[in-house]
Coordinates of N, CA and C in Angstrom, one line a residue:
X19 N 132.7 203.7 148.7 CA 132.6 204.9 149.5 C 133.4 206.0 148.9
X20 N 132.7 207.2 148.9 CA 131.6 207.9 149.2 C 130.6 207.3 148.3
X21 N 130.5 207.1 147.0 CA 129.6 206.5 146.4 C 128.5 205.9 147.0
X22 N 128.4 204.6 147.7 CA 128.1 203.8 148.3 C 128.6 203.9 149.4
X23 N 127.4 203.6 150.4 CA 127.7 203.2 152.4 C 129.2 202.7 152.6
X24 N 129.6 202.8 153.4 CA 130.9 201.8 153.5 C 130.7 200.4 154.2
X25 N 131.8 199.6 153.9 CA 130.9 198.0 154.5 C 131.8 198.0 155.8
X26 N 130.9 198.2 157.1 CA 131.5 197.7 158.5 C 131.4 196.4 158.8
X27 N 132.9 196.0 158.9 CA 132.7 194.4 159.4 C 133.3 194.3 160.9
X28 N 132.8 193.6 161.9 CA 133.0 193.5 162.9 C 133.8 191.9 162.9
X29 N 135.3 191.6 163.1 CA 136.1 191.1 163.3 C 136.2 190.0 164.3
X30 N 135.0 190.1 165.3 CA 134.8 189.0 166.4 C 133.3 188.8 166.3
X31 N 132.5 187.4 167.3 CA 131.5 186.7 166.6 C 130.5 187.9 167.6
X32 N 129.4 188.1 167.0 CA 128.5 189.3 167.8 C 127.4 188.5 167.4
X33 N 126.4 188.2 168.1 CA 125.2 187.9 168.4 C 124.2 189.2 168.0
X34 N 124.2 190.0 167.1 CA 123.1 190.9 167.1 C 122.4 190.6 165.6
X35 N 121.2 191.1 165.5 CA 120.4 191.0 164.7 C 120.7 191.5 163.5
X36 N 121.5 192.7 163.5 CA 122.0 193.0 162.1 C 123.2 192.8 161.8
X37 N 123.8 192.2 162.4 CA 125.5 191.3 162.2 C 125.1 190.2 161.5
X38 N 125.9 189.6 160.3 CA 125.9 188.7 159.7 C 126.4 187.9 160.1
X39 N 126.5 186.9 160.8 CA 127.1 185.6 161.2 C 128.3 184.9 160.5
X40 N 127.8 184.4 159.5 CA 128.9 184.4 158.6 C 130.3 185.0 158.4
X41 N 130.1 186.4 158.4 CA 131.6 187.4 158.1 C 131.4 188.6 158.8
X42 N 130.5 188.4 159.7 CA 130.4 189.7 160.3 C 130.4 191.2 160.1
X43 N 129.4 191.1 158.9 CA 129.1 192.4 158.5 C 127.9 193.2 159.2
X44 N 128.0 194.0 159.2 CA 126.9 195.0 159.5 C 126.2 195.4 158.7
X45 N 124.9 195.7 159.0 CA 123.6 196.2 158.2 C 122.9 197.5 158.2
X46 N 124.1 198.2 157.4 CA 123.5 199.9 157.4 C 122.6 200.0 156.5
X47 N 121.8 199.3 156.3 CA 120.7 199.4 155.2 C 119.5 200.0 155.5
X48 N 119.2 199.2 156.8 CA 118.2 199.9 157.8 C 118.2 201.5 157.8
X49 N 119.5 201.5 158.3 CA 119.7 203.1 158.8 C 119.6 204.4 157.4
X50 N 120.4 203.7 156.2 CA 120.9 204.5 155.0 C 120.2 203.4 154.0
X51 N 119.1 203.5 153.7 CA 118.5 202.6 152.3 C 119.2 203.4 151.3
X52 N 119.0 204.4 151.6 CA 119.9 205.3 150.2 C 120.9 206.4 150.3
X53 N 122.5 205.8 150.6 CA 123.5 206.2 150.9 C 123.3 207.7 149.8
X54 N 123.6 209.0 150.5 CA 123.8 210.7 149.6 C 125.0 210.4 149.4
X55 N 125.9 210.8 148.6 CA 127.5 211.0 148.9 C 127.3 212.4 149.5
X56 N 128.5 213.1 150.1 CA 128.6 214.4 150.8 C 127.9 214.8 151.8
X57 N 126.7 214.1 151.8 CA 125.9 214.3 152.9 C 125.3 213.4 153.9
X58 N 126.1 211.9 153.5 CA 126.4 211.2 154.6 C 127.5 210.3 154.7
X59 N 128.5 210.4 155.8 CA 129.7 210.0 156.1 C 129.6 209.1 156.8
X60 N 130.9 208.3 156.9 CA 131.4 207.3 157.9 C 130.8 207.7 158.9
X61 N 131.1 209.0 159.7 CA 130.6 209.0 161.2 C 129.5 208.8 161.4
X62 N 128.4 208.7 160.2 CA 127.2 208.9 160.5 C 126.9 206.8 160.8
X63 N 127.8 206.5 160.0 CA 127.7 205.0 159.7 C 127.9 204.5 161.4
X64 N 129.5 205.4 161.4 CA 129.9 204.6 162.9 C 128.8 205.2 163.9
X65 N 128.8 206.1 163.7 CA 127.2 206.6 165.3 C 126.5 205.7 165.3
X66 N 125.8 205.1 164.3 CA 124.9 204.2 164.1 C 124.8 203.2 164.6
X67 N 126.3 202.6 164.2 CA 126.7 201.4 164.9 C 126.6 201.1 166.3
X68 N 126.8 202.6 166.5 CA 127.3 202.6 168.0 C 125.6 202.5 169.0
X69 N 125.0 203.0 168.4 CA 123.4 202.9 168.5 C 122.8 202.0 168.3
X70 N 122.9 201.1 167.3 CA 122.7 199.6 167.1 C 122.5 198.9 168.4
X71 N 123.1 198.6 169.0 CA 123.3 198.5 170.3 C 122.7 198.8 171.5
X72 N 121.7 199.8 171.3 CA 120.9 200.4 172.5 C 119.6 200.0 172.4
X73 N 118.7 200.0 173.1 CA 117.6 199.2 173.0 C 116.5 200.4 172.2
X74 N 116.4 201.1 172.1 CA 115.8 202.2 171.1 C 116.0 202.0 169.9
X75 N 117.0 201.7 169.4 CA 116.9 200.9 168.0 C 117.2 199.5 167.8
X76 N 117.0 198.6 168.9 CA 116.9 197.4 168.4 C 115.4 197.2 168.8
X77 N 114.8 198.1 169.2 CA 113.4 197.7 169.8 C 112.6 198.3 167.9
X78 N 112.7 199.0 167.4 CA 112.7 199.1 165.9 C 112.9 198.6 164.9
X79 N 113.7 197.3 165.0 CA 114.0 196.4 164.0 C 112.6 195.8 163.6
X80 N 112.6 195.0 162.6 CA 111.8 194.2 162.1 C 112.3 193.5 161.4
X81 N 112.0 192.0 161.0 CA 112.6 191.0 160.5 C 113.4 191.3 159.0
X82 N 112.7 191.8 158.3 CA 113.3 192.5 157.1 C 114.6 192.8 157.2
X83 N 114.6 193.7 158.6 CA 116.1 194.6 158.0 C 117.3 193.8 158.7
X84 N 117.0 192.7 159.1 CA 118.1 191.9 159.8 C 118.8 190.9 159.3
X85 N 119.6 190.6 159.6 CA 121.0 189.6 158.7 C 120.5 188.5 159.7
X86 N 120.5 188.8 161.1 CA 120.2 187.4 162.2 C 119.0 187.3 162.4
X87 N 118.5 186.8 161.4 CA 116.8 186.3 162.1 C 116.8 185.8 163.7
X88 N 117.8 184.4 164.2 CA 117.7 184.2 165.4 C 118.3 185.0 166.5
X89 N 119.1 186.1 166.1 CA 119.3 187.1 167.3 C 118.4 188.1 167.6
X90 N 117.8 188.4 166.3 CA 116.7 189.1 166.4 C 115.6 188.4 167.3
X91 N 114.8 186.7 166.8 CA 114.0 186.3 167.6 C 114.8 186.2 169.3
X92 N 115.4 186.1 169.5 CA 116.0 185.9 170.8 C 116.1 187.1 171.8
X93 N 116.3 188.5 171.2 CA 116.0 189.8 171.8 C 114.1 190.2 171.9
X94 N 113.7 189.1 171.4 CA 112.0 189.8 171.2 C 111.6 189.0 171.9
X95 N 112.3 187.6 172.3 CA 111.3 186.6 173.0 C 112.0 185.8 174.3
X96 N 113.2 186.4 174.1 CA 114.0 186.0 175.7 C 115.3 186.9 175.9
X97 N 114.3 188.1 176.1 CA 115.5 189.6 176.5 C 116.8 188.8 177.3
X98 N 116.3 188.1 178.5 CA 117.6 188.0 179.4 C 118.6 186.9 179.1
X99 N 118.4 185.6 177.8 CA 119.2 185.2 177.1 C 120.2 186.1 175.9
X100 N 119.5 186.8 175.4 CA 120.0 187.8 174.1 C 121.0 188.9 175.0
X101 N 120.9 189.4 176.3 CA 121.8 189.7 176.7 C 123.1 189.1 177.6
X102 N 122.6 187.8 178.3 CA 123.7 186.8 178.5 C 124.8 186.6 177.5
X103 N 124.2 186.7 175.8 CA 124.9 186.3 174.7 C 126.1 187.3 174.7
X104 N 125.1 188.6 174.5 CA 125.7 190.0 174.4 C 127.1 190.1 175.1
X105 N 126.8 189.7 176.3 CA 127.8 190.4 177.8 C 128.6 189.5 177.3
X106 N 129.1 187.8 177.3 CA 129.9 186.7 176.7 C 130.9 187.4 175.4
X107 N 130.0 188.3 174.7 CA 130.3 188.6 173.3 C 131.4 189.8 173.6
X108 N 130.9 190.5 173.9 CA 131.7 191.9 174.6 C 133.1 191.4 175.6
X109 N 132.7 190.9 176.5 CA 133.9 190.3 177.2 C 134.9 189.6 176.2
X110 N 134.9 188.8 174.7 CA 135.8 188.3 174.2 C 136.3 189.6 173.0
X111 N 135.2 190.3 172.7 CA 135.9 191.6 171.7 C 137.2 192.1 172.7
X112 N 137.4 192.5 174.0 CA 137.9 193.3 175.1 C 139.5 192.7 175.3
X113 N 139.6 191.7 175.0 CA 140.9 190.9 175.0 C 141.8 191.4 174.5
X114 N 143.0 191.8 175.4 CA 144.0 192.2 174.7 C 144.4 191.8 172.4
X115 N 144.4 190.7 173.0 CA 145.1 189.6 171.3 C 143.8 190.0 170.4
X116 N 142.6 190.6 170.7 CA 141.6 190.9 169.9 C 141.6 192.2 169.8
X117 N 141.8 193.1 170.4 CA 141.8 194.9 170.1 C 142.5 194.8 169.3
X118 N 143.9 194.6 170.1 CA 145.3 195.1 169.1 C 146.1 193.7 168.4
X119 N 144.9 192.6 167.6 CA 146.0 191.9 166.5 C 145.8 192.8 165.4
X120 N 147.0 191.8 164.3 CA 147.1 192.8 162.9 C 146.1 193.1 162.2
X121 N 146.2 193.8 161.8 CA 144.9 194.3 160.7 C 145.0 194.3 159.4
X122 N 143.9 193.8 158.6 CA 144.3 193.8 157.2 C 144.6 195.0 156.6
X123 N 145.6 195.8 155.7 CA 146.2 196.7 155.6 C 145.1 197.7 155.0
X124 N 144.2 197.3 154.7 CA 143.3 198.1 154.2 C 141.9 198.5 155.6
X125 N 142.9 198.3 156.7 CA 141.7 198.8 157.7 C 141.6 200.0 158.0
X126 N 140.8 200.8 158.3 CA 140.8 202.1 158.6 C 141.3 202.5 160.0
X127 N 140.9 201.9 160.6 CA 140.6 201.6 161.9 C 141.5 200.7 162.7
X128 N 142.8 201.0 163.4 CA 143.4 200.4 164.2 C 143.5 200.7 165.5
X129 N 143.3 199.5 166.4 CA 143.9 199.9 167.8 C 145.0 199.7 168.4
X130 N 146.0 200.7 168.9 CA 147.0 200.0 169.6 C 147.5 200.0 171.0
X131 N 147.8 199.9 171.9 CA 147.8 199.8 173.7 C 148.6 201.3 173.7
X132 N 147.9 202.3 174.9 CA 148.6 203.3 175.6 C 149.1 202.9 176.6
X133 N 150.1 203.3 177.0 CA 150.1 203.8 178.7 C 150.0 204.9 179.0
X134 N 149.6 204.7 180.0 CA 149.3 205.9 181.1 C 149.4 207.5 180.7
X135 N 150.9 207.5 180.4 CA 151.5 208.4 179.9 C 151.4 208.9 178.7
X136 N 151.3 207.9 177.8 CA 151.1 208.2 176.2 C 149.3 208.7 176.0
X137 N 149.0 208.0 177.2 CA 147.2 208.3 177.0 C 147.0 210.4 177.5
X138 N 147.9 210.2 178.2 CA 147.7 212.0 179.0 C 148.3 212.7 178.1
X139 N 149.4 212.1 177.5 CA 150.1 213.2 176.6 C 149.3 213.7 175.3
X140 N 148.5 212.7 174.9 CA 147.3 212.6 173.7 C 146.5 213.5 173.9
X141 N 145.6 213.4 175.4 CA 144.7 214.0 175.8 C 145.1 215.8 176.0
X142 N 146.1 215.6 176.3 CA 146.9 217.3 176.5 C 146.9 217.8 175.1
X143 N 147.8 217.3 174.0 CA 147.9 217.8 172.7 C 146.2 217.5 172.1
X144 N 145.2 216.8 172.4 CA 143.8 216.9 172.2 C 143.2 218.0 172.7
X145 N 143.7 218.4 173.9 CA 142.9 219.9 174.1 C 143.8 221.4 173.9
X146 N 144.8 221.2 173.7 CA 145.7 221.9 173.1 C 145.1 222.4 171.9
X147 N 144.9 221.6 171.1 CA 144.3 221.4 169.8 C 143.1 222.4 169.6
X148 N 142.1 221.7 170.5 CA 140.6 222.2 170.7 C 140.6 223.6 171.3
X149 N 141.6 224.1 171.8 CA 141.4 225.1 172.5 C 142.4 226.3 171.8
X150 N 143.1 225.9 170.5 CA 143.3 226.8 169.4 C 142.6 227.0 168.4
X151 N 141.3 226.7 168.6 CA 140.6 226.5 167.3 C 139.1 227.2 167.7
X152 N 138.9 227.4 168.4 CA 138.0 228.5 169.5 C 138.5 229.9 168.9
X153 N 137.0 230.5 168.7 CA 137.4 232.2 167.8 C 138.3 233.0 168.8

């Protein structure tokens, strides 16, 4: 990256059709067959991701572009198992000891616990921010 797509790996077991089972990569191939440098970024990667997820683009898949053949057949042929899997899957991402364990140092992406207070103080200096940057 930027050269090439960047590789999103999802760190807990996800049941979707473009997650690899194995190591839990994601499959931006679909979305970006041919990664531009400068003219497409991480956010475009992570939106995607984040849309992966919706039924608008999983209702678009085709066997080709998928890493889980059987999550894929399982969303086309028993929607309300493929989401039983889902909801299971989500509830164990959400776990404290899963958000915020260590991260290998080369992660981009860490999370670590607010309170209350540290969350409002963010949000203040967030719009603080936004609202100096206005002509």
């Amino acid at each position: 990256y930027p050269k090439t797509h960047p590789i999103i790996t999802l760190s807990t077991s996800v049941a979707h059709p473009l997650v690899r089972m194995e190591d839990g990569r994601f499959a931006l191939e679909h979305q970006f067959p041919q990664w531009t440098p400068y003219s497409d970024y991480i956010f475009h990667a992570l939106n995607y991701l984040k849309n992966a997820f919706k039924n608008r683009v999983l209702k678009q898949l085709r066997p080709k572009d998928c890493y889980n053949i059987g999550a894929y057949m399982k969303f086309k042929n028993n929607l309300p198992q493929f989401r039983d899997h889902a909801r299971v899957d989500v509830m164990k991402s959400r776990t404290p000891d899963v958000l915020y364990r260590q991260q290998p140092s080369d992660c981009p992406i860490v999370f670590s616990p607010l309170s209350d207070e540290q969350f409002e103080s963010t949000m203040q200096q967030m719009r603080l921010y936004a609202g100096s940057q206005k002509p």
